[in-house]
PDB file of C-alpha atoms in Angstrom:
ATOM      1  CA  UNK A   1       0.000   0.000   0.000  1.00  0.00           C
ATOM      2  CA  UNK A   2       2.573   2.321   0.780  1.00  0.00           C
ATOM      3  CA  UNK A   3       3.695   2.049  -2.813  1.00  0.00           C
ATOM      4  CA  UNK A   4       0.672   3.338  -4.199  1.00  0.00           C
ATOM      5  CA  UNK A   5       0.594   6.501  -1.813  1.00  0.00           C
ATOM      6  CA  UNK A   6       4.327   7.011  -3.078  1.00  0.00           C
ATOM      7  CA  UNK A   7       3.518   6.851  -6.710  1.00  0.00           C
ATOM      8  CA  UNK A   8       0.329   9.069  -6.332  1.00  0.00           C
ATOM      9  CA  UNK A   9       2.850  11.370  -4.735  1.00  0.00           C
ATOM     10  CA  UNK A  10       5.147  11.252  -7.946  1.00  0.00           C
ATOM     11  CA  UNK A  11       2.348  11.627 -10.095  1.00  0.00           C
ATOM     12  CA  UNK A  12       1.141  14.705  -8.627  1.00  0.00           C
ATOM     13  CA  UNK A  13       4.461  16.621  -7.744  1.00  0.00           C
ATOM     14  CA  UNK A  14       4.360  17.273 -11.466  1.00  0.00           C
ATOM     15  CA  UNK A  15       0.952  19.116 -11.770  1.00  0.00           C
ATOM     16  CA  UNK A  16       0.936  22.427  -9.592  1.00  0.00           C
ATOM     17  CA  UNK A  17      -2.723  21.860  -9.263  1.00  0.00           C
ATOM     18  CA  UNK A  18      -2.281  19.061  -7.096  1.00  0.00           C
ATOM     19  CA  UNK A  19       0.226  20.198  -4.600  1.00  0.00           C
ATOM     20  CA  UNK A  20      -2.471  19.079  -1.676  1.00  0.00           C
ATOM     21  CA  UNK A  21      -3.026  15.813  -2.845  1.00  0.00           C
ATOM     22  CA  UNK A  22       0.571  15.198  -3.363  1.00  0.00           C
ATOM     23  CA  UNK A  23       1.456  16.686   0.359  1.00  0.00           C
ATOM     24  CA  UNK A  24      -1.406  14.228   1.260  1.00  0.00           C
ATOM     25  CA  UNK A  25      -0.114  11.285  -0.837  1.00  0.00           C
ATOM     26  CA  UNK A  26       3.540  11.959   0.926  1.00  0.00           C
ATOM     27  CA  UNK A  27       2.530  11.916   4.110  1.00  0.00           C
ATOM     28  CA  UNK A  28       0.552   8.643   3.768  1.00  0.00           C
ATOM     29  CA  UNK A  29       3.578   7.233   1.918  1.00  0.00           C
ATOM     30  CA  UNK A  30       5.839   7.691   5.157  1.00  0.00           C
ATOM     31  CA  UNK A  31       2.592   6.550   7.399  1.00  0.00           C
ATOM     32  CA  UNK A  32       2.275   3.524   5.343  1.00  0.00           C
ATOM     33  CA  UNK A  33       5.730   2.403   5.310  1.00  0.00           C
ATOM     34  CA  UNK A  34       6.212   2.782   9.300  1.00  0.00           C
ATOM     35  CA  UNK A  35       3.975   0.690   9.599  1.00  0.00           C
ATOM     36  CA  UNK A  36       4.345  -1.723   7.355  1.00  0.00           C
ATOM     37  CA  UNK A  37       8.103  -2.333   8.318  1.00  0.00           C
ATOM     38  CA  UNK A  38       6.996  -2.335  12.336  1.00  0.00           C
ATOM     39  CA  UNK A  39       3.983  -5.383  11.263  1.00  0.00           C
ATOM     40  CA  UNK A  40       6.680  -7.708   8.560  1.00  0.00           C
ATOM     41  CA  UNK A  41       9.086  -7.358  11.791  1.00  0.00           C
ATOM     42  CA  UNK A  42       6.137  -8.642  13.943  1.00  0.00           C
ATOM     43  CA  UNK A  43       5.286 -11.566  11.888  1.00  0.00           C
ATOM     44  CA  UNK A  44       6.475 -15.453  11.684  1.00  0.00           C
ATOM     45  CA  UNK A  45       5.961 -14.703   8.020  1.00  0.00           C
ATOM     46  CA  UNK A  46       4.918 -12.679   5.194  1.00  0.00           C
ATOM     47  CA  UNK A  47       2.588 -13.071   1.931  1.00  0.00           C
ATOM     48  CA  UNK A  48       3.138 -11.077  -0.933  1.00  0.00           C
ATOM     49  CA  UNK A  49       1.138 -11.484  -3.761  1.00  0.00           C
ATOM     50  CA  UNK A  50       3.554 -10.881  -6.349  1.00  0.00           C
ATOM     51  CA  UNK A  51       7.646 -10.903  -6.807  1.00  0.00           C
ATOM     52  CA  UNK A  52       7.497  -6.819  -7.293  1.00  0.00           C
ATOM     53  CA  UNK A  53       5.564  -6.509  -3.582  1.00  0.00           C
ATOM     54  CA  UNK A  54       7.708  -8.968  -2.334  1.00  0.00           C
ATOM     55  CA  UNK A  55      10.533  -6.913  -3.198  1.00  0.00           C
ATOM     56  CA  UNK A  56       9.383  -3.962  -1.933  1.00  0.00           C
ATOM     57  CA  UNK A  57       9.035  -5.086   1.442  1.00  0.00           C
ATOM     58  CA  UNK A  58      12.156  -6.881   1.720  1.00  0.00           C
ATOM     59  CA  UNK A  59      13.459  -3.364   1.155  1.00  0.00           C
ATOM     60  CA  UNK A  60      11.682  -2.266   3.973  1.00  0.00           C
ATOM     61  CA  UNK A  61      12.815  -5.518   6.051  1.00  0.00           C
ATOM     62  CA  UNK A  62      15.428  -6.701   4.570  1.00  0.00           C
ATOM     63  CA  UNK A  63      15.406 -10.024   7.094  1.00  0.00           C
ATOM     64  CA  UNK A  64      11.662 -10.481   6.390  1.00  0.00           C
ATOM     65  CA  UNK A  65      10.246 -13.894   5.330  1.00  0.00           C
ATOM     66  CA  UNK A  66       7.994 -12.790   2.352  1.00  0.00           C
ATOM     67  CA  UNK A  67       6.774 -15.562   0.042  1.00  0.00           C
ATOM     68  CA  UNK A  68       4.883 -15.006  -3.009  1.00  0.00           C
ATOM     69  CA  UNK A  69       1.934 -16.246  -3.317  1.00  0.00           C
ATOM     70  CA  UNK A  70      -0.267 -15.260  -6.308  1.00  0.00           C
ATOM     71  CA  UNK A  71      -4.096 -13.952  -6.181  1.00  0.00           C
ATOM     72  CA  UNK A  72      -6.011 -16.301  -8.091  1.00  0.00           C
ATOM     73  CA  UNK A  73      -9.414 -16.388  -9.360  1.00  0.00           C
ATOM     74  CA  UNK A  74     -11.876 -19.669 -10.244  1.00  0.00           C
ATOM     75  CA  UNK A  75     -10.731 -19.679 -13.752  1.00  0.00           C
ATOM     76  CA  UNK A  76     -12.785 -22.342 -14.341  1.00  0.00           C
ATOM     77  CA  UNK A  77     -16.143 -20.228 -14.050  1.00  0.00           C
ATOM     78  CA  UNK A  78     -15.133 -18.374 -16.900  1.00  0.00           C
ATOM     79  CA  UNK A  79     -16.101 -18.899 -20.657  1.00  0.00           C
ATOM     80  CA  UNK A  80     -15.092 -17.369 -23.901  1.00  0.00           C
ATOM     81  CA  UNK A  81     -16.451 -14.047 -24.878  1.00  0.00           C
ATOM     82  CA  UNK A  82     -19.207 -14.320 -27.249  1.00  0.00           C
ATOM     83  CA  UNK A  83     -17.162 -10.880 -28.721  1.00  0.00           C
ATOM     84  CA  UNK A  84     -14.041 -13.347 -30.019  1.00  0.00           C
ATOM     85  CA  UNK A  85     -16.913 -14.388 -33.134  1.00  0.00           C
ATOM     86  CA  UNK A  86     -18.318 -11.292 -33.813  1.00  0.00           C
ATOM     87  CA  UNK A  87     -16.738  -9.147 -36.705  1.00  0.00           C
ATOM     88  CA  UNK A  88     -16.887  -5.554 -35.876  1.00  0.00           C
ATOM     89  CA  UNK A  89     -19.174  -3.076 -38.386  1.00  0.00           C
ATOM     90  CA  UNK A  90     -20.091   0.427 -38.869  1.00  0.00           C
ATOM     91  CA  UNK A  91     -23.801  -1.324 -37.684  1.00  0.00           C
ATOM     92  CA  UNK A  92     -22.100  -3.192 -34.790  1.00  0.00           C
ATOM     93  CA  UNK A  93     -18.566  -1.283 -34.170  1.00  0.00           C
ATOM     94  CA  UNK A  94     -16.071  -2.649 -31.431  1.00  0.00           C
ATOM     95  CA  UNK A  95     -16.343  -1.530 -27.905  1.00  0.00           C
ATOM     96  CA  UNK A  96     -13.084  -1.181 -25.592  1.00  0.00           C
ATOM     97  CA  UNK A  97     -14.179  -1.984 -22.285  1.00  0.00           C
ATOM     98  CA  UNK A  98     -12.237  -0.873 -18.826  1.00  0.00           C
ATOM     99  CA  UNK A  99     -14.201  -2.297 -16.174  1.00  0.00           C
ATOM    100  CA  UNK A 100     -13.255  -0.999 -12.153  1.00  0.00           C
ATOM    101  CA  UNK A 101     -14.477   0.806  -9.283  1.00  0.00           C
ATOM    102  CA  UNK A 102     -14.532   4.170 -10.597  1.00  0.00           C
ATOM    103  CA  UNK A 103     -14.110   6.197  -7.628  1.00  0.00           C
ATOM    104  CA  UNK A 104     -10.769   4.457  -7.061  1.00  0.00           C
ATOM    105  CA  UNK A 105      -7.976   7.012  -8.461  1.00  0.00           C
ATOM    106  CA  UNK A 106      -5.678   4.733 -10.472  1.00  0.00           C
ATOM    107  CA  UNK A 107      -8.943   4.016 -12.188  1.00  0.00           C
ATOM    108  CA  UNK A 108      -9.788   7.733 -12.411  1.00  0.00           C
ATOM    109  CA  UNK A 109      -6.311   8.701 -13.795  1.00  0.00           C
ATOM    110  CA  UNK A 110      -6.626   4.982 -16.289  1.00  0.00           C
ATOM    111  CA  UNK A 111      -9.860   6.497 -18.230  1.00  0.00           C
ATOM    112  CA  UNK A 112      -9.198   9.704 -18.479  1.00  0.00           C
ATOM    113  CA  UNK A 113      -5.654   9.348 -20.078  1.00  0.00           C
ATOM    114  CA  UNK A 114      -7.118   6.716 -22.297  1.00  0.00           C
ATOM    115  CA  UNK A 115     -10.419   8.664 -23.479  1.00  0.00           C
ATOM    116  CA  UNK A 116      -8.072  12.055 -23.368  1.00  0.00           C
ATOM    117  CA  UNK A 117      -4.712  10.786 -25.848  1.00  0.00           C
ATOM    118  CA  UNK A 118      -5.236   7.732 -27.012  1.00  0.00           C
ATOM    119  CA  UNK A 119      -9.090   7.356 -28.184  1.00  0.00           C
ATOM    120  CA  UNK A 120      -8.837  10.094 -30.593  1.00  0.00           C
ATOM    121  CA  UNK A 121      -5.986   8.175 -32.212  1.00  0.00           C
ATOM    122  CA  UNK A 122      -7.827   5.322 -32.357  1.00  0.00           C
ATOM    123  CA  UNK A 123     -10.730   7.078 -34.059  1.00  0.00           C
ATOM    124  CA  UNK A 124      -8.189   8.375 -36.948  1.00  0.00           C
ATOM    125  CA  UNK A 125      -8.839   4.980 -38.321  1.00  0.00           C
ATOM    126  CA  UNK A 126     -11.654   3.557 -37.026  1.00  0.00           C
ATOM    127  CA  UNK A 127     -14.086   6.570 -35.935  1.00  0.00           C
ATOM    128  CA  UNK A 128     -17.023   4.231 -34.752  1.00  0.00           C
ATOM    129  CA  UNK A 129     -15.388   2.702 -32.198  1.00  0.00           C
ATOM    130  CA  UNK A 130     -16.993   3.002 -28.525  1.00  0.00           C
ATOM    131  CA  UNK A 131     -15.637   2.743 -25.596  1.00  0.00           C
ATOM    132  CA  UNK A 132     -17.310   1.398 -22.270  1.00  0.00           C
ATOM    133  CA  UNK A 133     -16.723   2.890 -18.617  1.00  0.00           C
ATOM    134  CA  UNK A 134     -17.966   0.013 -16.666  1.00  0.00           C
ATOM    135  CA  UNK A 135     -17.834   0.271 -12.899  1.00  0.00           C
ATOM    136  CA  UNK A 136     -19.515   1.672  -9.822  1.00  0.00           C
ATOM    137  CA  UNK A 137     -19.252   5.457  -7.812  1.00  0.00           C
ATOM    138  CA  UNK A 138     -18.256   7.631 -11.248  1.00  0.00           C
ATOM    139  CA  UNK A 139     -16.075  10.192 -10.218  1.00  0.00           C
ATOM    140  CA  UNK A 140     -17.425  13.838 -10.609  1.00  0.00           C
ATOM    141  CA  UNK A 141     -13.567  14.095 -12.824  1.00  0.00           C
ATOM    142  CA  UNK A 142     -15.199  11.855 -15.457  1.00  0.00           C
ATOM    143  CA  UNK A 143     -18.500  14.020 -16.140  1.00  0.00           C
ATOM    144  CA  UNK A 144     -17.083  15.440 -19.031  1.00  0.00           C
ATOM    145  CA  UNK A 145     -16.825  12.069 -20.787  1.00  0.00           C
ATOM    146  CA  UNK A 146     -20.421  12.221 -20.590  1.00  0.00           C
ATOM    147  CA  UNK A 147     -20.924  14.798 -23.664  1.00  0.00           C
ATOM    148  CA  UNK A 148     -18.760  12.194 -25.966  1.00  0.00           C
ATOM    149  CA  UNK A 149     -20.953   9.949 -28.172  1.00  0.00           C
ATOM    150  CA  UNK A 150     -18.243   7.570 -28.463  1.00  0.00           C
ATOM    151  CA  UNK A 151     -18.075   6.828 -24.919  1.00  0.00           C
ATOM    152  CA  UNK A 152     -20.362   5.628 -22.224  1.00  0.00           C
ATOM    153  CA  UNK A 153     -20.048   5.928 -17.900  1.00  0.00           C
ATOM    154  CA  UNK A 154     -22.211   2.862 -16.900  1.00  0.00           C
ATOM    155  CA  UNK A 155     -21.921   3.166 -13.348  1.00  0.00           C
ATOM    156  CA  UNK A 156     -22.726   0.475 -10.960  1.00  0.00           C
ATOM    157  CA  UNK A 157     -23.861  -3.021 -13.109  1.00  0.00           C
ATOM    158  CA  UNK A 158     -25.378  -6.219 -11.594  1.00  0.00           C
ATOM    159  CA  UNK A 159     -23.462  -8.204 -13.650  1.00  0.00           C
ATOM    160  CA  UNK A 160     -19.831  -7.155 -15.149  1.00  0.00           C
ATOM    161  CA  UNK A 161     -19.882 -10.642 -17.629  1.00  0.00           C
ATOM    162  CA  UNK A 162     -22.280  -8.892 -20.302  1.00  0.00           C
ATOM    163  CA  UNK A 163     -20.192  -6.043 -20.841  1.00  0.00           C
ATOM    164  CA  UNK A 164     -16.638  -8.360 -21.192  1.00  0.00           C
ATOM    165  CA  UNK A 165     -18.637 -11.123 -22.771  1.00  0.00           C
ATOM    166  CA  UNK A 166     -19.214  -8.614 -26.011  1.00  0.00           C
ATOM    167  CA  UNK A 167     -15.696  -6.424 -25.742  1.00  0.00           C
ATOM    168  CA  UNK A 168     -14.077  -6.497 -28.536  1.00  0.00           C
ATOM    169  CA  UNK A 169     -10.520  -4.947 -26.661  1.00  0.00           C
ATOM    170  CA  UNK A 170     -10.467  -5.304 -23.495  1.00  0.00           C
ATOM    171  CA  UNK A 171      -7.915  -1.890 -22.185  1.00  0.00           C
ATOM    172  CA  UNK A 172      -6.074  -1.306 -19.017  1.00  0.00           C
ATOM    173  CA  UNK A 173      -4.387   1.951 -19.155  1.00  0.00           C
ATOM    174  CA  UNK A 174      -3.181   2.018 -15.221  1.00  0.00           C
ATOM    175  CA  UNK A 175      -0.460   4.225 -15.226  1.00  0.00           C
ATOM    176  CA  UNK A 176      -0.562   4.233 -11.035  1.00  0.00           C
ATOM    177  CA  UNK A 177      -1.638   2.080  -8.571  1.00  0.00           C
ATOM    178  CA  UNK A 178      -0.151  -1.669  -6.895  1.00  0.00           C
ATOM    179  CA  UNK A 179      -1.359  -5.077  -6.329  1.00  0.00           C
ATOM    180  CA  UNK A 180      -2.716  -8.000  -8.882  1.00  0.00           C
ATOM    181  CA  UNK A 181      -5.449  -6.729 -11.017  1.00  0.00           C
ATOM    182  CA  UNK A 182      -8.050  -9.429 -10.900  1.00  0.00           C
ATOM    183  CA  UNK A 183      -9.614  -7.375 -13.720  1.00  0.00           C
ATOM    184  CA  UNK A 184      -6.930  -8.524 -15.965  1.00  0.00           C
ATOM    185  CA  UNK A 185      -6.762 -12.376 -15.031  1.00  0.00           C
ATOM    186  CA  UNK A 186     -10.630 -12.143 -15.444  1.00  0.00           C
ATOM    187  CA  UNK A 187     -10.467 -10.956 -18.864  1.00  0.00           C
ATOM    188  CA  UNK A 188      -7.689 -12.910 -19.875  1.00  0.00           C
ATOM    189  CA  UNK A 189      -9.384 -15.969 -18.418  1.00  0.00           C
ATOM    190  CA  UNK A 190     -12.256 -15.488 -21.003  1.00  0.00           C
ATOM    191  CA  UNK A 191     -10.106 -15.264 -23.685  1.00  0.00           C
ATOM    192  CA  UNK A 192     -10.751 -11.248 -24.433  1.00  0.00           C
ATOM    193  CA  UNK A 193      -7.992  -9.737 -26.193  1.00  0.00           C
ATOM    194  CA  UNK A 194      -6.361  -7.575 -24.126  1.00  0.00           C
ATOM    195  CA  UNK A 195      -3.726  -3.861 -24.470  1.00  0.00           C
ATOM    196  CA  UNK A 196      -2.534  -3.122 -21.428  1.00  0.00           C
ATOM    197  CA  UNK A 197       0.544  -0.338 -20.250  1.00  0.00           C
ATOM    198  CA  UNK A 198       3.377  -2.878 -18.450  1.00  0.00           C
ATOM    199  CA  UNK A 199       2.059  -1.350 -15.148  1.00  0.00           C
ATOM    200  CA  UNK A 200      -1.279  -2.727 -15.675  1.00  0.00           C
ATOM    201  CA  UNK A 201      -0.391  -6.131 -15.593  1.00  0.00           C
ATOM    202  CA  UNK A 202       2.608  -5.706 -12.674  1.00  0.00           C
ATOM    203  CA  UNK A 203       3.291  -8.842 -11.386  1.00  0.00           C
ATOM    204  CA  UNK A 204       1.226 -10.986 -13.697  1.00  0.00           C
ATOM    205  CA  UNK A 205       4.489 -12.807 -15.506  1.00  0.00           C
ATOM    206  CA  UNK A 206       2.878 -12.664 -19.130  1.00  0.00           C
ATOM    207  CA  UNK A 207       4.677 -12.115 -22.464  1.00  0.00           C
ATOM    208  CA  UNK A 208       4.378  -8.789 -24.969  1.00  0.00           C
ATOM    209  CA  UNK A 209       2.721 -10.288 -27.718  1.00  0.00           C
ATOM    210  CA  UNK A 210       2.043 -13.671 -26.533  1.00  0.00           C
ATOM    211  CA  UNK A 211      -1.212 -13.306 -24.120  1.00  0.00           C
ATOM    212  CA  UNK A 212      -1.862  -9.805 -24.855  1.00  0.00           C
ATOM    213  CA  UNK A 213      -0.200  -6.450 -25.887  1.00  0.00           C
ATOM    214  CA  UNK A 214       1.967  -3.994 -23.883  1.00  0.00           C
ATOM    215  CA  UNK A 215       1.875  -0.404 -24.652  1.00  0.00           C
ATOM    216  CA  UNK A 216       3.224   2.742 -22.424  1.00  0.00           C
ATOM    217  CA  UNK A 217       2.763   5.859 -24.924  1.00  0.00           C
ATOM    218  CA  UNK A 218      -0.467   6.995 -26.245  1.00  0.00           C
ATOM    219  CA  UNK A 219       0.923   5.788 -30.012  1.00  0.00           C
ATOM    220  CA  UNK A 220       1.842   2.970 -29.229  1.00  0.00           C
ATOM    221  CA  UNK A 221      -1.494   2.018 -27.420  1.00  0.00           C
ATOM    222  CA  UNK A 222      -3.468   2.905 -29.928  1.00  0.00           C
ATOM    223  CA  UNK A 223      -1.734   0.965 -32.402  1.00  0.00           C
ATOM    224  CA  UNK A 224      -1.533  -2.215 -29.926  1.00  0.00           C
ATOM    225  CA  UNK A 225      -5.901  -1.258 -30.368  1.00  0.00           C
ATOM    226  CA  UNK A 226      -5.811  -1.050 -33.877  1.00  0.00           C
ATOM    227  CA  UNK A 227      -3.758  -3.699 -34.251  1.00  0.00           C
ATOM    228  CA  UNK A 228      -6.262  -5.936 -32.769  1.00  0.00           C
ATOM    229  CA  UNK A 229      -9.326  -4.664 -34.698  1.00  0.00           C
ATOM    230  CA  UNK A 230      -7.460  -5.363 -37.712  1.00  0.00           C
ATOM    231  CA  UNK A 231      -7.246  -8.695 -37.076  1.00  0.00           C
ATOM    232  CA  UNK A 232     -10.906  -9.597 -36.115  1.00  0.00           C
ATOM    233  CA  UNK A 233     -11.622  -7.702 -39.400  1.00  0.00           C
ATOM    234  CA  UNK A 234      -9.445 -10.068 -41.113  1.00  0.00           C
ATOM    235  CA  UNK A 235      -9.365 -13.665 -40.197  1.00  0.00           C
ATOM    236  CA  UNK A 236      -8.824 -13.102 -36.385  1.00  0.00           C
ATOM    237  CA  UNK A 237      -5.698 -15.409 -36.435  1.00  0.00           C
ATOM    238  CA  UNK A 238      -3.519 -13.701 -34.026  1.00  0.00           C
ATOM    239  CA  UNK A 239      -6.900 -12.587 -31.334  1.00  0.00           C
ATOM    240  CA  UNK A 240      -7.856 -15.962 -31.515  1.00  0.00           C
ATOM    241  CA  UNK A 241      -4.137 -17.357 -30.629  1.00  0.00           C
ATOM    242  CA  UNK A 242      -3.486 -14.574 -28.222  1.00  0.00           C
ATOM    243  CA  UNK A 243      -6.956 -15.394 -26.530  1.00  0.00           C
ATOM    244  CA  UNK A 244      -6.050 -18.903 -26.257  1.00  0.00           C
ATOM    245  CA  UNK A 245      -2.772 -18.161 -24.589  1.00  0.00           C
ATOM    246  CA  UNK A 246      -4.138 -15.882 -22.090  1.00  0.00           C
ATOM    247  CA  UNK A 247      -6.888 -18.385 -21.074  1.00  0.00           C
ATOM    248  CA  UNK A 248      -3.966 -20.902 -20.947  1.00  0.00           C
ATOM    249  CA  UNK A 249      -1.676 -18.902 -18.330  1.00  0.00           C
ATOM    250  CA  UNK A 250      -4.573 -18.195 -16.069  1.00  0.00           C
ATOM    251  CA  UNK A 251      -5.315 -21.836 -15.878  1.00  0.00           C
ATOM    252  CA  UNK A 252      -2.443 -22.751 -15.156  1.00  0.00           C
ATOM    253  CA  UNK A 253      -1.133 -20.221 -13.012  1.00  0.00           C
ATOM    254  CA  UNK A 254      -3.908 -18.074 -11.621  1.00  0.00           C
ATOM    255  CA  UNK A 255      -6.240 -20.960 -10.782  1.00  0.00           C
ATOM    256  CA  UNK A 256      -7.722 -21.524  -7.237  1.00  0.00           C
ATOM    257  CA  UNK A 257      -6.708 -25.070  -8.014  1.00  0.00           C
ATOM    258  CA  UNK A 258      -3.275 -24.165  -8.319  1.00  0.00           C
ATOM    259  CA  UNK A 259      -3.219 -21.706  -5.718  1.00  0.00           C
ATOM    260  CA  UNK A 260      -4.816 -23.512  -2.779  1.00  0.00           C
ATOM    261  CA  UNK A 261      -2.159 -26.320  -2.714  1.00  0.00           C
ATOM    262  CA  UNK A 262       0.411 -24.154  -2.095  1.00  0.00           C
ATOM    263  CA  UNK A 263      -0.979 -21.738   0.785  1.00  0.00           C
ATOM    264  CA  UNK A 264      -2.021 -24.846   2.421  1.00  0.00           C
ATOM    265  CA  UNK A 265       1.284 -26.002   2.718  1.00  0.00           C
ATOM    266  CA  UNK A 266       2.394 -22.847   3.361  1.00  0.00           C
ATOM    267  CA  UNK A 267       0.268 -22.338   6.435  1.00  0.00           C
ATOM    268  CA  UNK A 268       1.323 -26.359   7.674  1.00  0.00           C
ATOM    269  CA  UNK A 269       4.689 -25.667   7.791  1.00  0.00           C
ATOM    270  CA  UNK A 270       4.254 -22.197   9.164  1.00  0.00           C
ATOM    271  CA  UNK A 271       2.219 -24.220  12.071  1.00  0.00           C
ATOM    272  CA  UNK A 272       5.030 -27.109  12.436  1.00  0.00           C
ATOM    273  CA  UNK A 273       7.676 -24.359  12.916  1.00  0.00           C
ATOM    274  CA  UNK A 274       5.918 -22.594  15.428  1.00  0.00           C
ATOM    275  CA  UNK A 275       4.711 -26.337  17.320  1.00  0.00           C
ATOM    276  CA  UNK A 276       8.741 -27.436  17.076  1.00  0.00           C
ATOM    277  CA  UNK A 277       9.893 -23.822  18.503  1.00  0.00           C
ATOM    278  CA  UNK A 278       7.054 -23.720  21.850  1.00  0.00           C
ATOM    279  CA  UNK A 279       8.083 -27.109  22.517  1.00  0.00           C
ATOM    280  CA  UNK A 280      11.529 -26.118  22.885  1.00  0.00           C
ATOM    281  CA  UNK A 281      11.440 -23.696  24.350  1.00  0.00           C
ATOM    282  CA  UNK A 282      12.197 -24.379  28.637  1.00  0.00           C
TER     283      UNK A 282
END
């Protein structure tokens, strides 16, 4: 957590505007830390849910036991996205979908610089494409999306599977923020083609070009976008091999049944240390 206060700290020491929220951000930062340093110093042991968290509190504590353990999901639940046989038309055009709680500010900051420098690139090329805000408590910040045709603020949904279940991209533009994004391994575990920035899919060990597309720079993302279209438009070789690959990884690394094993064992031999160590002690 502390990470995320630092970044949101970064972020905003470079717009004037938001000296309060950075002052804010840097005092949480140094709150944060404190105290997660005094609780991994505390502990018999220490779960981190990816190798980049587990890093960063080894920094903190550098004698800390951290293990990395992954967030999972029930990958099994999931089915592939009626989207991946549709071919996009003027009639039907794609949506991008970004699903999250929207009140959330890595979200906030996600949408905006998407809809802001890298939607109107898109729409160079393809100018019917849509794109689909889909998550509870809209932020007053995204009102202004509101007046664009092209784009639509859902707010809170009963169901998110609809919406990802006819996305023809699905986006993650996170340029801040920490922690596994089960909105990702979601998507990826229904086979949606995905663009993310390298950020967005922190500690999730996929492959550029293999389970879905990495883009930092507006440009670039926008081509990773068009990219995609293209090929549904075409034969849909390479969504239809990407989609496959994603679904793949999740499965096999993401998946409560592959999980489970290993914080079970985990937890036995965290209980078998601390059995051996009472009884010897006089």
């Amino acid at each position: 957590e502390y990470l995320l206060q630092k970044r949101n700290a970064l972020t905003d020491l470079h717009h004037p505007r938001r000296f309060l929220p950075a002052l804010y951000s840097i005092v949480q930062w140094q709150k944060l830390r404190a105290y997660e340093a005094r609780i991994c110093r505390r502990a018999d042991g220490v779960l981190a849910v990816s190798e980049p968290d587990q890093a960063a509190l080894k920094r903190l504590v550098p004698s800390a036991d951290v293990t990395v353990i992954a967030n999972g999901i029930d990958a099994e639940a999931y089915q592939p996205a009626a989207s991946l046989t549709l071919t996009p038309t003027a009639q039907t055009p794609a949506t991008l979908v970004f699903t999250g709680k929207m009140d959330y500010r890595p979200n906030i900051d996600a949408v905006l610089w998407f809809a802001d420098h890298v939607l109107p690139l898109i729409h160079k090329a393809q100018p019917h494409v849509r794109f689909q805000i889909v998550g509870m408590n809209p932020h007053p910040r995204l009102d202004r999306l509101r007046e664009e045709p092209t784009i639509e603020i859902t707010g809170a949904v009963e169901d998110i599977a609809p919406y990802l279940s006819h996305a023809g991209v699905y986006v993650v533009p996170l340029r801040i923020g920490g922690g596994t994004r089960f909105k990702v391994l979601e998507a990826m575990a229904q086979g949606l083609p995905i663009v993310s920035t390298t950020l967005g899919v922190e500690g999730i060990d996929v492959t550029d070009g293999q389970e879905l597309l990495l883009a930092d720079r507006p440009e670039a993302f926008a081509q990773a976008v068009l990219q995609i279209l293209d090929s549904r438009q075409a034969n849909g070789q390479m969504t239809t091999a990407m989609g496959n690959a994603a679904r793949a990884f999740v499965t096999a690394n993401y998946s409560w049944t592959q999980i489970l094993p290993r914080l079970e064992a985990l937890y036995q031999e965290r209980l078998r240390n601390t059995h051996h160590a009472t009884r010897s002690m006089p």
